[in-house]
Coordinates of C-alpha atoms in Angstrom, one line a residue:
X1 CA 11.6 -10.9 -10.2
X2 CA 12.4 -14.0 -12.2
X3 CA 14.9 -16.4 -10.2
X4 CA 18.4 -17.1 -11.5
X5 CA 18.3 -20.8 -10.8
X6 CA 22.2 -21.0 -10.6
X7 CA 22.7 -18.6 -7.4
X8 CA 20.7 -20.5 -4.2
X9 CA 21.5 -19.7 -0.8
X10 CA 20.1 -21.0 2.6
X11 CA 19.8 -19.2 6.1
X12 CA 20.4 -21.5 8.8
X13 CA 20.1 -20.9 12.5
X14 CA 18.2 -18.7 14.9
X15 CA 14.8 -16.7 14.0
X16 CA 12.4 -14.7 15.9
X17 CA 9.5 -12.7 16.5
X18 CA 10.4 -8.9 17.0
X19 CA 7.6 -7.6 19.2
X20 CA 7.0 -3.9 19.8
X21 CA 4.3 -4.0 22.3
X22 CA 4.0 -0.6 22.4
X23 CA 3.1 0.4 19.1
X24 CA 1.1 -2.9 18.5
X25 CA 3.4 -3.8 15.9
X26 CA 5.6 -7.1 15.3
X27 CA 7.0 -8.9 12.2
X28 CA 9.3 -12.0 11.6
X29 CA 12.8 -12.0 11.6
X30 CA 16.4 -13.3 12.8
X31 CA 19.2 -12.9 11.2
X32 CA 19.4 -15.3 8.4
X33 CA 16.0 -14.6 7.8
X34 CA 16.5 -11.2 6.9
X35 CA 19.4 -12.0 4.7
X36 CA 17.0 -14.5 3.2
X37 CA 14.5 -12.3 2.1
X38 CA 16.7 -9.7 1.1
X39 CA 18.5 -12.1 -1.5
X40 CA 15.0 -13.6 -2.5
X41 CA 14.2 -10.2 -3.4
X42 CA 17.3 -9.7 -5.9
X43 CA 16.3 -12.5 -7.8
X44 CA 18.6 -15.9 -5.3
X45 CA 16.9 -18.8 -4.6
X46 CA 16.4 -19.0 -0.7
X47 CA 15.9 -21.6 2.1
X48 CA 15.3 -21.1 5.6
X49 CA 16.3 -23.8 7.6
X50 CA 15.3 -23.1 11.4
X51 CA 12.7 -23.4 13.9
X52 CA 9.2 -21.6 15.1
X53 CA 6.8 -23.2 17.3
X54 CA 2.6 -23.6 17.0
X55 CA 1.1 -20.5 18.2
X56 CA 0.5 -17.2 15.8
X57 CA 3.8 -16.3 15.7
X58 CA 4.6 -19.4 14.0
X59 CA 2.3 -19.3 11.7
X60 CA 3.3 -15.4 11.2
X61 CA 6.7 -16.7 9.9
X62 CA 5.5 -18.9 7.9
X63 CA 3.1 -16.8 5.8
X64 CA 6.0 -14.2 5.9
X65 CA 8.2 -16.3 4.2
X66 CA 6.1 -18.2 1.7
X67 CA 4.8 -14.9 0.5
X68 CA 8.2 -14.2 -0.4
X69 CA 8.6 -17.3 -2.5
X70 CA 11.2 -18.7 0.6
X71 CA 11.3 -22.3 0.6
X72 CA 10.1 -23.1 4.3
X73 CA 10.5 -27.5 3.7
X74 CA 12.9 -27.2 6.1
X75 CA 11.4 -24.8 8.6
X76 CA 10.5 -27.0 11.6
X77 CA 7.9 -26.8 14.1
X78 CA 7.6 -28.0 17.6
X79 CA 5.4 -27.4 20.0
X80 CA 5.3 -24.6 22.3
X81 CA 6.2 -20.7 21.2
X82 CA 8.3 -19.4 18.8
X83 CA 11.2 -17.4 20.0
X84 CA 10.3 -13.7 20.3
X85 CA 12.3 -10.5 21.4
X86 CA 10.5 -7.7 23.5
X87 CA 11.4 -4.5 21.8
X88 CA 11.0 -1.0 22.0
X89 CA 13.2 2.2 20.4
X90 CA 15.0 4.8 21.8
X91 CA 14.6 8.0 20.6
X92 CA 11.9 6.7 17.9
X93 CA 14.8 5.5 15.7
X94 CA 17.4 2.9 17.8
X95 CA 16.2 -0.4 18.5
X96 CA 16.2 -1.9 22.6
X97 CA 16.2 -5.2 23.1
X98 CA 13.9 -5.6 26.5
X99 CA 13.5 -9.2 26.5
X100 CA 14.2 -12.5 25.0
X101 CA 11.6 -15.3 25.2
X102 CA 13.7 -18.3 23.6
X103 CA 10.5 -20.7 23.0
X104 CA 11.4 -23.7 20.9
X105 CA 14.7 -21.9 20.0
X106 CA 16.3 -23.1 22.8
X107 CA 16.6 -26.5 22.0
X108 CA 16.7 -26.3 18.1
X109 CA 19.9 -28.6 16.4
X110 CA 20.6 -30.0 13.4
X111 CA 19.9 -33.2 11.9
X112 CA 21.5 -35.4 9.6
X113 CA 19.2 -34.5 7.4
X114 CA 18.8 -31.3 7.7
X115 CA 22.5 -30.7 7.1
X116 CA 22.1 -32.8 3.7
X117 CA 19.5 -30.7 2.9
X118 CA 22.1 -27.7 3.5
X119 CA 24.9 -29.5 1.6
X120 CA 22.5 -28.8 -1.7
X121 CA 23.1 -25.3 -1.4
X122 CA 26.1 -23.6 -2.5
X123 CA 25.9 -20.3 0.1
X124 CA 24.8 -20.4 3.7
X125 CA 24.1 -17.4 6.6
X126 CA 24.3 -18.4 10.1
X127 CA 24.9 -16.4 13.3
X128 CA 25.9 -17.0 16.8
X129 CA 22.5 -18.3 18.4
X130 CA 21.3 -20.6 16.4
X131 CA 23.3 -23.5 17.6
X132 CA 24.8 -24.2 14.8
X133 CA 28.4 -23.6 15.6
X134 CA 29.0 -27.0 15.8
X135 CA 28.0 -28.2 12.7
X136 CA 30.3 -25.3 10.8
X137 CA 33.3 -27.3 10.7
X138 CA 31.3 -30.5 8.9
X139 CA 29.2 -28.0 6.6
X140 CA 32.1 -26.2 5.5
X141 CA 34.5 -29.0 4.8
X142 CA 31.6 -30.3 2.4
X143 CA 32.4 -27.4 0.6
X144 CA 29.1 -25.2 1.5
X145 CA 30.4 -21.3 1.9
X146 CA 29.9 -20.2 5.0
X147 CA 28.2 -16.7 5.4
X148 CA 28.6 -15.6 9.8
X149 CA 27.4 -13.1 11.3
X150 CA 29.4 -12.6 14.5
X151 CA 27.6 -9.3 14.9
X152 CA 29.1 -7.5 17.8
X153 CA 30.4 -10.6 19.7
X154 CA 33.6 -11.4 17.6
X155 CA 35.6 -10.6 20.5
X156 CA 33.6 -12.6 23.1
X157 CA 35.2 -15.7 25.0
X158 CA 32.4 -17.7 23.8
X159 CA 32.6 -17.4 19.8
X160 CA 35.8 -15.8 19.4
X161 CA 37.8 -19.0 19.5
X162 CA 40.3 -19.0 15.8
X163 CA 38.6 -22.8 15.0
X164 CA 35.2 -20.8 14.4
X165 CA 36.4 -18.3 12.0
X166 CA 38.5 -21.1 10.3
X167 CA 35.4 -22.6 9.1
X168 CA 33.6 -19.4 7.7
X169 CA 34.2 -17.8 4.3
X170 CA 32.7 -14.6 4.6
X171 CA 32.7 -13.4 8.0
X172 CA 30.9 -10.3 8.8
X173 CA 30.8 -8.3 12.8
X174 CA 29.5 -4.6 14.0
X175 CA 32.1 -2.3 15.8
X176 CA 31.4 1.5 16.9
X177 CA 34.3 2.7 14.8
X178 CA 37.2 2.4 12.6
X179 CA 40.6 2.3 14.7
X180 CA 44.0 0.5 14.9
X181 CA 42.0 -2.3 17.5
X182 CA 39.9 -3.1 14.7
X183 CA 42.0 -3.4 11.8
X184 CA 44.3 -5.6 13.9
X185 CA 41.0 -7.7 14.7
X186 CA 40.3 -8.0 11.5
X187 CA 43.7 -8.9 10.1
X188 CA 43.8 -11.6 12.6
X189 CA 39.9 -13.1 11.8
X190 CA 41.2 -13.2 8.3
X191 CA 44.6 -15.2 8.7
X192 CA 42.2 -18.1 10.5
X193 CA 40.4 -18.7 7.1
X194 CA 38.0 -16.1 5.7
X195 CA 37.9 -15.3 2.1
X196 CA 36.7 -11.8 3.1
X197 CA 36.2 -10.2 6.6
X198 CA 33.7 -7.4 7.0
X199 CA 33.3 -4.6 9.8
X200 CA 30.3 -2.5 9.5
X201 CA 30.3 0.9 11.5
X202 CA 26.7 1.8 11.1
X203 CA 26.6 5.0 9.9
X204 CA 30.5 5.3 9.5
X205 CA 30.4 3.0 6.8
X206 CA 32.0 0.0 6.4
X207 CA 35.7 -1.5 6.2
X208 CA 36.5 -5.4 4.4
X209 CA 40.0 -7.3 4.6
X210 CA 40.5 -9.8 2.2
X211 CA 44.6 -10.8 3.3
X212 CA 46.2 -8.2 1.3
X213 CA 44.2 -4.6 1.2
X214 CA 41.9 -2.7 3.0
X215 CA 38.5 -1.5 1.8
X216 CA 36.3 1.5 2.8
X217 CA 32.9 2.4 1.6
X218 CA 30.4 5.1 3.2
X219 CA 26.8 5.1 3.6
X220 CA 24.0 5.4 1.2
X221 CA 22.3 9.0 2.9
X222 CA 19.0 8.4 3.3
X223 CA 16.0 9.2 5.9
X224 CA 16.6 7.3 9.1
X225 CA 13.1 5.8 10.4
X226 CA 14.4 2.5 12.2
X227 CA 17.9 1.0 12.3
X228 CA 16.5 -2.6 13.1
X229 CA 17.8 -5.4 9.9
X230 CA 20.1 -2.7 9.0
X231 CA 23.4 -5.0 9.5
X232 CA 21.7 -8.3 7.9
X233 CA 20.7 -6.1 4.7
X234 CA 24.3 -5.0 4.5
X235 CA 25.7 -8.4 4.8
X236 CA 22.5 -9.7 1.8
X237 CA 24.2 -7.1 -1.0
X238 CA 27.3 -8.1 -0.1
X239 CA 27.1 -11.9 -0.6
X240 CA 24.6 -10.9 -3.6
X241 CA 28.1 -9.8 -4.9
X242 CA 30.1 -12.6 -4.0
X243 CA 27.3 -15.0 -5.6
X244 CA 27.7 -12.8 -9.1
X245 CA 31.4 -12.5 -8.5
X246 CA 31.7 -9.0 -8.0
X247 CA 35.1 -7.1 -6.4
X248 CA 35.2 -6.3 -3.3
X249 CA 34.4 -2.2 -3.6
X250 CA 31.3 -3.5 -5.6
X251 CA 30.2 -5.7 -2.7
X252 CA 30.2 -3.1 -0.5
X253 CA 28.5 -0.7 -2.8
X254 CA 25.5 -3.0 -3.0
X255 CA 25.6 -3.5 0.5
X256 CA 25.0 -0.2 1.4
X257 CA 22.4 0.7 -1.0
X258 CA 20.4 -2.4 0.3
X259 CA 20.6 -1.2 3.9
X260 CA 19.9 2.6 2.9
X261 CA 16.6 1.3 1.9
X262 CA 15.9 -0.3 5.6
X263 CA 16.9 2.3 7.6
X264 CA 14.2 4.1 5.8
X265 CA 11.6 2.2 6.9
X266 CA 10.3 0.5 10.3
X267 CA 10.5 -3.2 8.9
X268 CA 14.0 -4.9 8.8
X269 CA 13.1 -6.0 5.1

């Protein structure tokens, strides 16, 4: 697909190896890089901005990515292993996280340049384990919108402090369902800061705040093969909307078909 020059976005933070040692299979992925791909795909501009060490896995990433026409300029390497998760599914469609091997992830942080490099782009994606939570506050006072992913830890101690969603524009987490706890939660991540704030349901749908309404949209019925990348596909339509300045109900929309067409398959992009 030809590349609309004007909408460029950058994932910035952790990325991985998913291995499934006991079907032999693995692929590249965190969350950003999914996102990346995704929006690469619909014609955006991406950058990933993280780090993978010097074994295969490293170099798995980076043929993953620069097959997708990803610019990788800024994907570091240092020695040792990239990060990998140990995986398996339950009940041949649910992913299980066994294991985390952390590698070169562990130490990974932003430099001065690397956040001037990010300041070029108009969009990022970050999560919650990249290390990169201290640098929101500086990226997104430079005036870089700030895609999170606070997954299903938007509650925790650790990242659920009101200075963290004050520096995000578009602020996306997973809950089991729909209830008064949530909308509440959501009303309050939203009067910190964010634009728009996002809970996804997986296959309840999904439910957006932006300050003044609620939004619902459903799911996009499809086969169900794996539900790995299904949250980071979501949250790739969605900004895809934002970038082309789409409402709210449209968002959502897109979001769902993009994720209808993971689900369906066993990679997350």
């Amino acid at each position: 697909m030809e590349k609309n020059k004007s909408l460029r976005a950058i994932g910035v933070g952790f990325s991985c190896v998913d291995v499934y040692e006991k079907l032999n299979k693995y692929y590249p992925t965190g969350n950003g890089v999914d996102w990346a791909i995704h929006l690469q795909r619909m014609g955006v501009q991406t950058s990933i901005l993280s780090v993978v060490g010097t074994d295969i896995y490293g170099e798995k990433m980076k043929e993953a990515l620069k097959k997708e026409g990803i610019d990788i300029s800024h994907l570091h390497t240092e020695e040792g292993e990239t990060c990998k998760m140990l995986m398996d599914l339950k009940d041949g469609v649910d992913r299980v996280h066994l294991e985390e091997i952390e590698g070169v992830m562990k130490d990974f942080s932003l430099t001065k340049e690397d956040k001037d490099y990010i300041r070029q782009y108009p969009y990022m994606h970050t999560d919650l384990f990249g290390n990169v939570l201290g640098d929101l506050e500086e990226l997104h006072s430079a005036g870089v919108k700030v895609v999170m992913d606070f997954s299903a830890f938007s509650e925790d101690p650790e990242f659920c402090r009101d200075e963290y969603f004050s520096w995000v524009d578009y602020a996306f987490l997973s809950c089991e369902k729909e209830d008064s706890h949530v909308t509440e939660h959501l009303k309050k991540i939203q009067s910190c800061g964010p634009q728009i704030v996002t809970a996804t349901f997986g296959d309840k749908g999904s439910l957006s705040y932006d300050g003044e309404r609620f939004y619902r949209h459903g799911i996009v019925e499809t086969e169900v093969v794996n539900t790995v990348g299904v949250g980071d596909s979501y949250i790739a339509g969605f900004t895809y909307g934002i970038m082309n300045g789409w409402d709210i109900p449209a968002c959502m929309r897109k979001g769902a078909e993009v994720s209808a067409g993971v689900v369906a398959r066993f990679e997350p992009y």
